[in-house]
Structures are given as structure tokens and as C-alpha cells.
Coordinates of N, CA and C in Angstrom, one line a residue:
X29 N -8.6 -13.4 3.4 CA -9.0 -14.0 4.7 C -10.4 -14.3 4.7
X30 N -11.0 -15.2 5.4 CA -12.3 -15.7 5.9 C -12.7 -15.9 6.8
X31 N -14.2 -15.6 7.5 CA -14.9 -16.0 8.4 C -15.9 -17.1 8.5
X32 N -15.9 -17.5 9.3 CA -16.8 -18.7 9.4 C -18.2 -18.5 10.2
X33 N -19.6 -18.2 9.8 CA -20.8 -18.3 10.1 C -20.8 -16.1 11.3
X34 N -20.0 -15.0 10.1 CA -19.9 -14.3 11.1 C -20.9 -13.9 10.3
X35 N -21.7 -12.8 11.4 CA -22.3 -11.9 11.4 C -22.8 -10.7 10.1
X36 N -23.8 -10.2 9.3 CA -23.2 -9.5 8.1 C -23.1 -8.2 8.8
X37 N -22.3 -7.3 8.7 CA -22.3 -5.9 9.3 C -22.0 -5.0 8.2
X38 N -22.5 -3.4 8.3 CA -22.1 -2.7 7.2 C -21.0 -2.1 8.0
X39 N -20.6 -0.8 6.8 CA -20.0 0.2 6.8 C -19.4 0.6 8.6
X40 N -20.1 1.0 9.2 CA -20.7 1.6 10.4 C -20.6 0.3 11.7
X41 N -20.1 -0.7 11.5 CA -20.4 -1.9 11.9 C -21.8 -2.4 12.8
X42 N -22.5 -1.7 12.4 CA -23.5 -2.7 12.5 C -24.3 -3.4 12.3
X43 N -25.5 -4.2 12.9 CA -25.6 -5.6 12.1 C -26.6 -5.4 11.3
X44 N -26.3 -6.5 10.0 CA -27.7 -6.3 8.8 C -28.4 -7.2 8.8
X45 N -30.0 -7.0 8.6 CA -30.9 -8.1 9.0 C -31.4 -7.7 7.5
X46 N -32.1 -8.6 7.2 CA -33.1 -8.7 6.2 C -34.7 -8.5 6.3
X47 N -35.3 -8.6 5.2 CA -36.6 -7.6 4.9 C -37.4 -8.2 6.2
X48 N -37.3 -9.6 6.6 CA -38.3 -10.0 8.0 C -37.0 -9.5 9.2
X49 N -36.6 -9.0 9.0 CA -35.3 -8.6 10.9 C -34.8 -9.7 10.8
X50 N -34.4 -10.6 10.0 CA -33.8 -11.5 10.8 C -32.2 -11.3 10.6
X51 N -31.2 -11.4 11.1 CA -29.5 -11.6 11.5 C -29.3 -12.4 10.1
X52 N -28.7 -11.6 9.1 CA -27.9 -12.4 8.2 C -26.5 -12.8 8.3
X53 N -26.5 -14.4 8.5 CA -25.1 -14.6 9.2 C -24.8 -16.1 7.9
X54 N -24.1 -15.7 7.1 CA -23.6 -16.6 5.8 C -22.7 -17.9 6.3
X55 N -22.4 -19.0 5.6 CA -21.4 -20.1 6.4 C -20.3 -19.7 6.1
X56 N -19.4 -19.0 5.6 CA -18.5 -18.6 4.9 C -18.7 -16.9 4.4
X57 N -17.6 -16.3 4.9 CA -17.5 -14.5 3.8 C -15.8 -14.6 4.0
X58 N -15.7 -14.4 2.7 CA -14.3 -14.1 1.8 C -14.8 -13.0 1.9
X59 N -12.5 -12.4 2.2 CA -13.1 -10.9 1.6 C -11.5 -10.7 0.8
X60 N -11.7 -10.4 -0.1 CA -11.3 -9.8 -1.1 C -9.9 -8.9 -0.5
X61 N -8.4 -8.1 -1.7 CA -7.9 -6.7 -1.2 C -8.3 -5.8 -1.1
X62 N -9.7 -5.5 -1.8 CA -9.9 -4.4 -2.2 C -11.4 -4.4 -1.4
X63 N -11.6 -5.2 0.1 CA -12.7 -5.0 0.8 C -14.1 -5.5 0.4
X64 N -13.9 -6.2 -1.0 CA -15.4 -6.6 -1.4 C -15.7 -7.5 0.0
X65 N -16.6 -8.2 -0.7 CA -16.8 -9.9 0.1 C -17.6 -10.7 -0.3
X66 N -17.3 -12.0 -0.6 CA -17.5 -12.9 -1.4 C -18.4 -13.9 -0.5
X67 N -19.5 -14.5 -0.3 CA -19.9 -15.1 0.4 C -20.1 -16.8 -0.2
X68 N -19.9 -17.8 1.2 CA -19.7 -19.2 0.6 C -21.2 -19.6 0.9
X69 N -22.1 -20.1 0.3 CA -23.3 -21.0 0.7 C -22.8 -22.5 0.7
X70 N -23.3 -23.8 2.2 CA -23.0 -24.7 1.6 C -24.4 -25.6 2.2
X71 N -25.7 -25.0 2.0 CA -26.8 -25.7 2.4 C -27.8 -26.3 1.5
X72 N -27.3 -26.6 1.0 CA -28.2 -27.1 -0.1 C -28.2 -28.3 0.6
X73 N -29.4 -29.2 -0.1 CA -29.8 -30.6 0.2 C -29.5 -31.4 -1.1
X74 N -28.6 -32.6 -0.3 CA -28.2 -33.1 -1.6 C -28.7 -34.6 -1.3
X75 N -30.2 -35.0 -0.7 CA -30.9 -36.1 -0.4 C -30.9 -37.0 -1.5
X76 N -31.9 -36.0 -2.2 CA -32.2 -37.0 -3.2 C -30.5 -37.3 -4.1
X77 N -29.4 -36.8 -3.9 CA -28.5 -37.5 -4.7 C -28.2 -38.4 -4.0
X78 N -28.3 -38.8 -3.0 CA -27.9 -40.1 -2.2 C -29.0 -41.0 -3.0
X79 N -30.3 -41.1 -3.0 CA -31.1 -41.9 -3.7 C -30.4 -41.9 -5.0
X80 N -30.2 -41.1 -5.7 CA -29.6 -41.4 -7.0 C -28.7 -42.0 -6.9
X81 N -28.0 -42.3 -5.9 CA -26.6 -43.5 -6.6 C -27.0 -44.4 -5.6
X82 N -28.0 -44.8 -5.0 CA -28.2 -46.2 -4.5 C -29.5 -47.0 -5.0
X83 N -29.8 -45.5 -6.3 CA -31.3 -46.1 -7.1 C -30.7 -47.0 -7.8
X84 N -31.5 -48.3 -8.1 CA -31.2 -49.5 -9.5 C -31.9 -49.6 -10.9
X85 N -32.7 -48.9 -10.4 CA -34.0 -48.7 -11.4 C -34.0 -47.6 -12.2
X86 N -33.9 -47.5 -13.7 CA -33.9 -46.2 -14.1 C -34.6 -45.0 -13.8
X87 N -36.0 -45.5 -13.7 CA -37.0 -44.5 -13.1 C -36.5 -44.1 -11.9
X88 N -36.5 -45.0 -11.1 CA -35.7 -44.3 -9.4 C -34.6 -43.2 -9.8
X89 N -34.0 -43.5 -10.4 CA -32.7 -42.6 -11.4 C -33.2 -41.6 -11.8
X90 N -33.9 -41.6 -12.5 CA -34.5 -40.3 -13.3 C -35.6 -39.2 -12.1
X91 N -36.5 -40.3 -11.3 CA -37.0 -38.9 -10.4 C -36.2 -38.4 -9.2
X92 N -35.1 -39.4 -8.6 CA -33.6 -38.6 -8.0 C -33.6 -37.5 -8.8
X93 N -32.8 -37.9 -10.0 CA -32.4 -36.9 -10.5 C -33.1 -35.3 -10.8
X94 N -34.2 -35.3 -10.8 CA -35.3 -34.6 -10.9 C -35.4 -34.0 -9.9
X95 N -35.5 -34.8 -9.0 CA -35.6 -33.8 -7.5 C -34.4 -32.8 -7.0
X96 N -32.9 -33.9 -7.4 CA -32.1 -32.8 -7.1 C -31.9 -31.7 -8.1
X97 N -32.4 -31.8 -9.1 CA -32.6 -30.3 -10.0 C -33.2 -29.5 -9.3
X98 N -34.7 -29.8 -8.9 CA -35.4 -28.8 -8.3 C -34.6 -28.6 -7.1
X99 N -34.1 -29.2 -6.0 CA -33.6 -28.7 -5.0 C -32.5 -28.1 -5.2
X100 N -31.9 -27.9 -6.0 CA -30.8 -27.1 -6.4 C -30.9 -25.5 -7.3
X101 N -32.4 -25.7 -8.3 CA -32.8 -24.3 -8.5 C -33.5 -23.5 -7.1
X102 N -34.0 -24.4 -6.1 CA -34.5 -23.7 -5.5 C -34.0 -23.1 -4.5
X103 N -32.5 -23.5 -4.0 CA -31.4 -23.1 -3.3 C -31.3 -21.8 -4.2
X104 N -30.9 -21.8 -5.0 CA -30.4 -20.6 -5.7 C -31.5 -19.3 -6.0
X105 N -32.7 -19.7 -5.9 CA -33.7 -18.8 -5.9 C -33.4 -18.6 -4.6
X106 N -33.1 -19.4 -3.8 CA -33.2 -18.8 -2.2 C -31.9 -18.0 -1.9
X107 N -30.8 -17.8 -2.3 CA -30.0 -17.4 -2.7 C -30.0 -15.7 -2.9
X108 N -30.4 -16.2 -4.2 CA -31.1 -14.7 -5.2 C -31.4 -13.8 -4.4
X109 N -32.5 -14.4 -3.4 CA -33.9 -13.8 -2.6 C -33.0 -12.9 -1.6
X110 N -32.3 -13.8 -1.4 CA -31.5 -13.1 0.4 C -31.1 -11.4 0.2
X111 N -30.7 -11.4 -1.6 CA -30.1 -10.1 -2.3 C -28.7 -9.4 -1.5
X112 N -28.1 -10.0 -1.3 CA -26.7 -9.6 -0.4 C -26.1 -8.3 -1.3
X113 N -25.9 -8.4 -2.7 CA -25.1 -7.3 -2.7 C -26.4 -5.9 -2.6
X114 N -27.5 -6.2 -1.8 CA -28.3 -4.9 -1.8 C -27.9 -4.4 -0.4
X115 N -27.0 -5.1 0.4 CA -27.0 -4.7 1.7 C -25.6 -3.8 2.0
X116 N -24.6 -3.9 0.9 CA -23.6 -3.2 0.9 C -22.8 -3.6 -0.4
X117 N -22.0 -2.7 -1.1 CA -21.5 -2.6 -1.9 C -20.0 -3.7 -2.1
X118 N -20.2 -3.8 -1.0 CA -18.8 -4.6 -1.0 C -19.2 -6.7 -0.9
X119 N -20.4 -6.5 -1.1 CA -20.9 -7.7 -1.2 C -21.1 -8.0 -2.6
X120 N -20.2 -8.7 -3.7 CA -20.4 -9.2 -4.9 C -21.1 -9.8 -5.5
X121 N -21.2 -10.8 -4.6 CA -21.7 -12.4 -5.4 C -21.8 -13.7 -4.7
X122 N -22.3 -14.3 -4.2 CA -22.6 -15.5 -3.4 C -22.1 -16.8 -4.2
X123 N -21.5 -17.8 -3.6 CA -20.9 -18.7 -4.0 C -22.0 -20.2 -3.5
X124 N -22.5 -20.6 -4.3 CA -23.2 -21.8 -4.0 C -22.5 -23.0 -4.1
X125 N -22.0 -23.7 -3.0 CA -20.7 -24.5 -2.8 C -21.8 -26.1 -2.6
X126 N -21.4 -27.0 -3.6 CA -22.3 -28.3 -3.8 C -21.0 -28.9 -3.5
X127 N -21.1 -29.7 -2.2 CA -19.8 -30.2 -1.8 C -19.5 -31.5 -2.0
X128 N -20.5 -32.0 -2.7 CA -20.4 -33.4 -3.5 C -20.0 -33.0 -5.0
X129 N -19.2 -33.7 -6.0 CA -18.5 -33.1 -7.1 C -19.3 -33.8 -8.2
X130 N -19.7 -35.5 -7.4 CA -20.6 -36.3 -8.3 C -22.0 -35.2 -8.7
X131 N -22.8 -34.8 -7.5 CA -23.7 -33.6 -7.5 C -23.6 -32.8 -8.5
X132 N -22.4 -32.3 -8.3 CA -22.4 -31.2 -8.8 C -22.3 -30.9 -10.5
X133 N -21.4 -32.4 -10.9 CA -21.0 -32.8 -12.4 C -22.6 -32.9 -12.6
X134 N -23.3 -33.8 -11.9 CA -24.7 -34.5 -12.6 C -25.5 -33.4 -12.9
X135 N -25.6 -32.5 -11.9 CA -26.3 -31.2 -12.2 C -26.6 -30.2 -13.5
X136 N -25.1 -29.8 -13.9 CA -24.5 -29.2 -14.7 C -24.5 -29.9 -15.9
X137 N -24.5 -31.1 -15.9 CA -24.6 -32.1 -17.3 C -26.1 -32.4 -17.9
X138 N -27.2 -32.3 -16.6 CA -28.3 -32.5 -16.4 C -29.0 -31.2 -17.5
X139 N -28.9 -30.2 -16.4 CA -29.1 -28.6 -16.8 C -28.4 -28.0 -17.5
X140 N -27.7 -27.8 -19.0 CA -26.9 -26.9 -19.4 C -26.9 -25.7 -19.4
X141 N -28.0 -24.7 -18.8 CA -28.4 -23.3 -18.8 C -28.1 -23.3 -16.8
X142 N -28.3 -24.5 -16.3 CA -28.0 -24.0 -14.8 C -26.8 -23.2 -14.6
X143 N -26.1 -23.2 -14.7 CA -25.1 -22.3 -14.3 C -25.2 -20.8 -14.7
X144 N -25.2 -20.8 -16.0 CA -25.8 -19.5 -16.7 C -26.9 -18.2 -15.9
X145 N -28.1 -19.5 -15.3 CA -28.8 -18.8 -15.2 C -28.5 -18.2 -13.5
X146 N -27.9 -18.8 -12.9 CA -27.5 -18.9 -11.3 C -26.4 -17.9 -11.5
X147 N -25.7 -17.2 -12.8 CA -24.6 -16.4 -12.5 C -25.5 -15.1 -12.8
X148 N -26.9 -15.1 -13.9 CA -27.8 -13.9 -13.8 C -28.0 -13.7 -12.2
X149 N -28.6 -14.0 -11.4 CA -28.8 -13.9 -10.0 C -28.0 -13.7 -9.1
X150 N -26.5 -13.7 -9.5 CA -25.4 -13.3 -8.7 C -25.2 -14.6 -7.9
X151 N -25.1 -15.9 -8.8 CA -24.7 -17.2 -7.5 C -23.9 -17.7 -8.1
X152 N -22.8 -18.1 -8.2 CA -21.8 -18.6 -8.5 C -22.1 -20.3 -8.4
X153 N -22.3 -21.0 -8.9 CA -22.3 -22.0 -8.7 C -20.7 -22.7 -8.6
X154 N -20.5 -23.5 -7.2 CA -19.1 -24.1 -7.2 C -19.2 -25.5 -7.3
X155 N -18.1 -26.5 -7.0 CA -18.0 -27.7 -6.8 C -16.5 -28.1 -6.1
X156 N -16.4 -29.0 -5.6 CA -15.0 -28.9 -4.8 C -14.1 -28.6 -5.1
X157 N -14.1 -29.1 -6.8 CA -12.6 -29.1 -7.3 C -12.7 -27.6 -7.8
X158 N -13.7 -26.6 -8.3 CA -13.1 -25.2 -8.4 C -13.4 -24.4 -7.0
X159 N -13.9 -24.5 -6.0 CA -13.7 -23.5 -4.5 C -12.3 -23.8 -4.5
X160 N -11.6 -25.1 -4.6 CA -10.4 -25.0 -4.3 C -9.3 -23.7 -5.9
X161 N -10.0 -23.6 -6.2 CA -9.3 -23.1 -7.3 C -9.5 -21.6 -7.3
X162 N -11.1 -21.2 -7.1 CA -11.5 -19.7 -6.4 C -10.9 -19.2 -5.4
X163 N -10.6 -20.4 -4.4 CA -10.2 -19.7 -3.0 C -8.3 -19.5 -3.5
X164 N -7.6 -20.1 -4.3 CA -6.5 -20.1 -4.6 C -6.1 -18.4 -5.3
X165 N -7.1 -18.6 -6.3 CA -7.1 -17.1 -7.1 C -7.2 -15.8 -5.9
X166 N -8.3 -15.9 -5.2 CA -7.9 -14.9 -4.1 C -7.2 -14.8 -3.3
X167 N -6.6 -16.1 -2.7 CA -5.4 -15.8 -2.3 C -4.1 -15.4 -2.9
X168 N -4.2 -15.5 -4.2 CA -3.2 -14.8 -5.1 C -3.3 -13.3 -5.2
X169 N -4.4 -13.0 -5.2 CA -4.9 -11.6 -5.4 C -4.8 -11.4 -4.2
X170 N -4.7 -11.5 -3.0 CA -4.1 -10.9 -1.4 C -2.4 -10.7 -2.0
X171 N -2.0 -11.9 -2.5 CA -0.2 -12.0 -2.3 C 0.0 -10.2 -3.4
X172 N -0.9 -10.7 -4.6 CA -0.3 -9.4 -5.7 C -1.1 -8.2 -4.9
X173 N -1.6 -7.9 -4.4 CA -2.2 -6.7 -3.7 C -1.4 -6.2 -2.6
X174 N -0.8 -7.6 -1.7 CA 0.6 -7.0 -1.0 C 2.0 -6.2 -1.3
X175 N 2.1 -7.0 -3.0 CA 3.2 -6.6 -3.9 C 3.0 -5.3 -4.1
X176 N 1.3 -5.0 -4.8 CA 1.8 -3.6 -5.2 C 1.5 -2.6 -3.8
X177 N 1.2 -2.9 -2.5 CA 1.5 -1.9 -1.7 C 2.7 -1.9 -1.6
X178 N 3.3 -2.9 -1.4 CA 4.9 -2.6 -0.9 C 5.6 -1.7 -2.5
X179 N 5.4 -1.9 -3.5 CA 5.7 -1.0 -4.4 C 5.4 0.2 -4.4
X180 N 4.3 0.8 -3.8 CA 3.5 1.8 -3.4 C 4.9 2.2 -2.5
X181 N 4.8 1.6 -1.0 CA 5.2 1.9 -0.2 C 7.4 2.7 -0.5
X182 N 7.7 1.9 -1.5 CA 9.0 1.9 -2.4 C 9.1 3.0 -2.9
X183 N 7.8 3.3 -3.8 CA 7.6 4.7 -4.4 C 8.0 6.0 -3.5
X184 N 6.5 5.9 -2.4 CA 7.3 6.9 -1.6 C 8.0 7.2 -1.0
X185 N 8.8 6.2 -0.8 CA 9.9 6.6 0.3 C 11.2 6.9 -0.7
X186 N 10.8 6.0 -2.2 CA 12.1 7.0 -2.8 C 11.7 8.2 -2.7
X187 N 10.5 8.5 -3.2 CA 10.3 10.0 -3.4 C 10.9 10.7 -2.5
X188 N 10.4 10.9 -1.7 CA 10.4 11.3 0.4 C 12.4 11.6 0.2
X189 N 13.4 10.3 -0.1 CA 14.2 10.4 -0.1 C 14.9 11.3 -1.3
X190 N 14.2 11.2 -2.7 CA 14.9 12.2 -3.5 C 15.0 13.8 -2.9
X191 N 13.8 14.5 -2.3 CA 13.4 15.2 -2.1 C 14.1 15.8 -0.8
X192 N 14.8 14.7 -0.1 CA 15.4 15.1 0.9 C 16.9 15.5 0.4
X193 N 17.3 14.6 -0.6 CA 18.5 14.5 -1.0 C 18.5 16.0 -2.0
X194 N 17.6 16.3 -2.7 CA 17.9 17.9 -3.1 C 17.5 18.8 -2.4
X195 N 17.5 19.1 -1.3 CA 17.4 19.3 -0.1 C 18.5 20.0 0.4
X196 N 19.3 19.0 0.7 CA 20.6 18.1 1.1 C 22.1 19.7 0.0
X197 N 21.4 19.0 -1.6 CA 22.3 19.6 -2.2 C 22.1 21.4 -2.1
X198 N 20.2 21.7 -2.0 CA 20.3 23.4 -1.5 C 21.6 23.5 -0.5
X199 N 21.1 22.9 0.8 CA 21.9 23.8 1.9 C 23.1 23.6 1.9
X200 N 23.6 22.5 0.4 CA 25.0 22.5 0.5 C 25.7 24.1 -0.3
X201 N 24.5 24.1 -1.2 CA 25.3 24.7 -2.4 C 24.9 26.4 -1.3
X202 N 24.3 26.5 -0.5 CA 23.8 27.7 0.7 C 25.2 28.0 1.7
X203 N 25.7 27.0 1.9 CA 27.1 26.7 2.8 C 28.2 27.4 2.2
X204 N 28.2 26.6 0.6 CA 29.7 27.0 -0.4 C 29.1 28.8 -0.2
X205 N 27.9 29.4 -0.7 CA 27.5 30.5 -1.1 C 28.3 31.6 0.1
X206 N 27.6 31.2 1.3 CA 28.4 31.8 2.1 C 29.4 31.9 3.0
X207 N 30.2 30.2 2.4 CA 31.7 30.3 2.9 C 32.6 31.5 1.6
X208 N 32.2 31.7 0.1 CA 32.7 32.0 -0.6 C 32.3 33.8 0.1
X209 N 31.2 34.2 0.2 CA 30.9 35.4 1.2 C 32.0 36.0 1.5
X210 N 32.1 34.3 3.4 CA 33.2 35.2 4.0 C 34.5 35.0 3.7
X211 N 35.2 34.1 2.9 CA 36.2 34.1 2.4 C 36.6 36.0 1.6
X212 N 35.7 36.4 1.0 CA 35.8 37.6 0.6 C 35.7 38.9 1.6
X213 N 34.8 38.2 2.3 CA 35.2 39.7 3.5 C 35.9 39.4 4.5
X214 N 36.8 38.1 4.3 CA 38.0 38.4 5.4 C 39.0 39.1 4.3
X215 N 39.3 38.4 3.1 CA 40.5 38.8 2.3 C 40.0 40.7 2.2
X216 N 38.8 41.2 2.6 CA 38.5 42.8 2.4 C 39.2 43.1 3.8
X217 N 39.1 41.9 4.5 CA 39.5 42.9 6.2 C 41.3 42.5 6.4
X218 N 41.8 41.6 5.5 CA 43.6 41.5 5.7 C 43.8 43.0 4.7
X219 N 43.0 42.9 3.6 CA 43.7 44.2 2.2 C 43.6 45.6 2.9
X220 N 42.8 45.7 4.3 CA 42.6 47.0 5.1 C 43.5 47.0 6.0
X221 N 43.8 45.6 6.3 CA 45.1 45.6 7.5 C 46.9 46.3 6.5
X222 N 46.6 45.2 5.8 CA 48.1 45.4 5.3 C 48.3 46.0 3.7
X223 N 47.4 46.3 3.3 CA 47.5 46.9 1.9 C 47.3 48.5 1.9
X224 N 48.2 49.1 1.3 CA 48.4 50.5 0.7 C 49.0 51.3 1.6
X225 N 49.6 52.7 1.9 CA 50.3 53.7 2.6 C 49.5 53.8 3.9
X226 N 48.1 53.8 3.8 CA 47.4 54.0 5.1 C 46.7 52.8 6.3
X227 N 47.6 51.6 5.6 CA 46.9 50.2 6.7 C 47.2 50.6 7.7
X228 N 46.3 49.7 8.4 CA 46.2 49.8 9.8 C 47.6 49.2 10.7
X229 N 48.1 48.0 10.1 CA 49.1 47.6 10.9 C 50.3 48.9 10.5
X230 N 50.7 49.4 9.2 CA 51.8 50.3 9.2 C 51.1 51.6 10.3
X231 N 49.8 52.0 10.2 CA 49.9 53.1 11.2 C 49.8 52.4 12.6
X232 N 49.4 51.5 12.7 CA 49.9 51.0 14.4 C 51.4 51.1 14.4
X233 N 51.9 50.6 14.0 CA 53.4 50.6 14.0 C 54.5 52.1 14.0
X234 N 53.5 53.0 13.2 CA 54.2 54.4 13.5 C 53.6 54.8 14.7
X235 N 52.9 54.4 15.1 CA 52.4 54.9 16.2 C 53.2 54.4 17.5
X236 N 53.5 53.7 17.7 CA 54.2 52.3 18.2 C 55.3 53.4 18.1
X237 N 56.2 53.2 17.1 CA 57.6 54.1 16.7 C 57.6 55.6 17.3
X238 N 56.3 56.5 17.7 CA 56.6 57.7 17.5 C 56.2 58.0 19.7
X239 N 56.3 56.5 20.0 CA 56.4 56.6 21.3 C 54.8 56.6 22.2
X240 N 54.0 56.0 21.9 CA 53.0 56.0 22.5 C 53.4 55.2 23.6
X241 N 51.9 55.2 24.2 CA 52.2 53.9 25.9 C 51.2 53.5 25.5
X242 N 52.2 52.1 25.8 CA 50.8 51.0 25.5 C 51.5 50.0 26.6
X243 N 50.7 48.9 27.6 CA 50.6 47.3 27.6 C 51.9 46.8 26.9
X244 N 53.7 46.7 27.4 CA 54.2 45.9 26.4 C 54.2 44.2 25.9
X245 N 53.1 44.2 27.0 CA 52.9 42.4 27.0 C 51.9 42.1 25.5
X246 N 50.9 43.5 24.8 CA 50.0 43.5 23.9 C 51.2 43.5 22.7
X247 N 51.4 42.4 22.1 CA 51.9 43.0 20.8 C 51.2 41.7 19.8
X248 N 51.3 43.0 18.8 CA 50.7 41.9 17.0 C 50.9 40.2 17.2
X249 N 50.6 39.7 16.9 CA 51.2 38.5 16.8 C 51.9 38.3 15.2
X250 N 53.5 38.0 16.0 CA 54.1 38.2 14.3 C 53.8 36.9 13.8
X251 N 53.3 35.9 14.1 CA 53.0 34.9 12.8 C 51.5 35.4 12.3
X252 N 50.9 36.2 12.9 CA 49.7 36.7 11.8 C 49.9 37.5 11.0
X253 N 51.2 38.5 11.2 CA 52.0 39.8 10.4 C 52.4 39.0 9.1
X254 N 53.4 37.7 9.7 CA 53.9 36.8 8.7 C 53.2 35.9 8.1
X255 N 51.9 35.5 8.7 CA 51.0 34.9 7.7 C 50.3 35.8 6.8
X256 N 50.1 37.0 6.8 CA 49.8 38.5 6.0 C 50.9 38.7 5.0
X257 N 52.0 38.5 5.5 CA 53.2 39.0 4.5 C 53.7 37.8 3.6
X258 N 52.9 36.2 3.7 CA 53.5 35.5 3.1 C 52.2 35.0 1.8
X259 N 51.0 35.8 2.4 CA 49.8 35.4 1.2 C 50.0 36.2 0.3
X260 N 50.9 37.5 0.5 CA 50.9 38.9 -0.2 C 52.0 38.5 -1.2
X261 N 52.9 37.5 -0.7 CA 53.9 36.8 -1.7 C 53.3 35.8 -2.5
X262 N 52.1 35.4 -2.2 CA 51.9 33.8 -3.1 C 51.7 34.5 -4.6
X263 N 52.0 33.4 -5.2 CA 51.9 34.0 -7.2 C 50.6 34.2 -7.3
X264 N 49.9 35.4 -8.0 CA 48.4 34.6 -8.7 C 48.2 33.5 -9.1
X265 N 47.1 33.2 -9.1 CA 46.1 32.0 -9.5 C 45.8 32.5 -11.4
X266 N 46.4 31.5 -12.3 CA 46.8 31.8 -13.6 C 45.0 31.8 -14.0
X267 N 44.6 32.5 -15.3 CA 43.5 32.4 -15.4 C 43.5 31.2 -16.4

């Protein structure tokens, strides 16, 4: 994303002035995924290149040309001066945007060390046809910086979900543990009802036989007697 002629602010949001106080406020700040910010310059004077393509005269040609050299190191000294990435860390590099391309070719063809020396000072020198190509790359680098959050974001939630799902299989395997439990202390509490000389249903039942008083509405339920008497018949379980 980009702003147009904002304000510079740090960390803390507030505003940064330079060594005289004054409001540093750029034509352009790119900012990066990763929070840098990239700043656009587009003030340069490009006078004398108008004299140069309506000069006829070689000489007219040659001190155009001359001038827009100087006026174009001295943007960039002015540039240099401002020192942006001294004001916060997330300040890279200044883009010096020559928005005429004729300019900008003649320059560069002119000077073969200009560029070189404008990227020692942290200025990027641009021209139309690569801003469009800078500003493309960052916006590619926003699209792949969204990709790997959302792959980030994929990560954790599988995680989150594996973690749930063995989880899931503790309290299953906690469930089987202690259905197999009570499965065992009911089959201890039928083998006490109906197993050996002294259960409990045969001595209710003599007891029953030998004439007690009871409730005759209270009796065993014979399908639980016969659901007792018919597990006592099932075959073993073969090993």
C-alpha cells in the first residue's frame, strides 16, 4: 500500500521533523510486508531538459545537458541530506522518480557512474518505465507475504486440530478403560448373585421357601433370574 504526501511518523506515532524542525512529509511512502517503507521523490527540475529538446544548436545542447546533470546530482545530494533511514529503521531507501524517461535515459547515458553513485547515498534512481516495475515487485511481495500468512495461518490450525484429535483419541481410549472396569464389576456383582452354594438369589429364595413375610407384590424379576441363567449357559469365548 501507499500514501500520498503523508506525514513521516515513528514507532510511537509521532511526527518526525528534521535537524531544522521542520515536518518531513515525502510525495509518496510505500510500505513494504514486512513494515519497511520505501519513499517516492518526484521533485526534481527537469527545466533545463525542456531546453534540451527545443535547443538547435549543439552548444545549446551540450549546456542543457550540463545543467540537467547538475540539477539532478543535486536533487540527490538533497536527497542524501534529508537522511530518512536515520529517522527509523523501517525507512530503506528513497526512490528518486525522474518522470520524463527521455530525462532520465539522457542522464544515465550522459553519467555512467550516476546511478552507482546515488545508490551509495541510498537513492534509487527511477524512470517511468522501472517505478512501474518496482511498484509491481512490491506488490507481488504483499500477494507472496499474504500466501505465506495464510500458510502460517494452515499450519496452525492443523496443528491446533491434530492436538485436538489426540485428544479426542485419550478420552476415547479413557471411556473403553472404564467401560471394560465396569463391565468387570458388574459380571463380579451377577457371579455374587448367582454363582456358588451361598448366592444371594439361592439364599433369598430359601428364605422365601422357609416362610418369611414379605410384600407379595416384591418379587425377583424372573427375566433378570433368566437373563442370569442364560449368560451362565453361553459357551466360552474360544481363546
Amino acid at each position: 500500500q501507499y500514501f500520498k504526501q503523508a506525514t513521516l511518523r515513528d514507532e510511537s506515532g509521532d511526527v518526525i521533523k528534521n535537524a531544522e524542525g521542520k515536518i518531513m512529509r515525502p510525495d509518496i511512502i510505500v510500505e513494504y510486508p514486512d513494515k519497511r517503507k520505501v519513499i517516492i521523490d518526484s521533485k526534481v527540475s527537469l527545466t533545463s531538459y525542456v531546453e534540451l529538446t527545443s535547443a538547435v544548436e549543439q552548444t545549446d545542447q551540450e549546456r542543457a545537458l550540463k545543467k540537467l546533470m547538475i540539477s539532478i546530482r543535486k536533487h540527490i545530494e538533497e536527497l542524501s541530506d534529508k537522511k530518512y533511514p536515520e529517522y527509523g529503521s523501517e525507512l530503506d531507501f528513497v526512490m528518486m522518480f525522474i518522470p520524463v524517461e527521455g530525462a532520465y535515459i539522457a542522464a544515465l547515458q550522459t553519467d555512467h557512474n550516476l546511478w552507482a553513485d546515488a545508490y551509495k547515498k541510498n537513492v534509487l534512481l527511477i524512470g517511468p518505465t522501472n517505478i512501474i516495475a518496482a511498484l509491481r515487485i512490491i506488490a507481488d511481495m504483499w500477494e507472496k507475504d499474504k500466501q505465506s500468512k495464510n500458510a502460517e495461518e494452515i499450519a496452525k490450525r492443523g496443528g491446533y486440530l491434530y492436538e485436538k484429535f489426540v485428544g479426542f483419541i485419550k478420552s476415547l481410549e479413557d471411556v473403553g478403560s472404564h467401560l471394560d472396569k465396569s463391565k468387570k464389576s458388574y459380571d463380579k456383582a451377577i457371579s455374587q448373585l448367582s454363582d456358588g452354594q451361598g448366592n444371594l438369589i439361592k439364599q433369598a429364595d430359601d428364605l422365601k421357601n422357609l416362610g418369611i413375610k414379605y410384600n407379595r407384590s416384591k418379587q425377583v424379576s424372573s427375566k433378570f433370574v433368566n437373563s442370569i441363567d442364560d449368560s451362565k449357559n453361553l459357551p466360552e469365548n474360544e481363546e
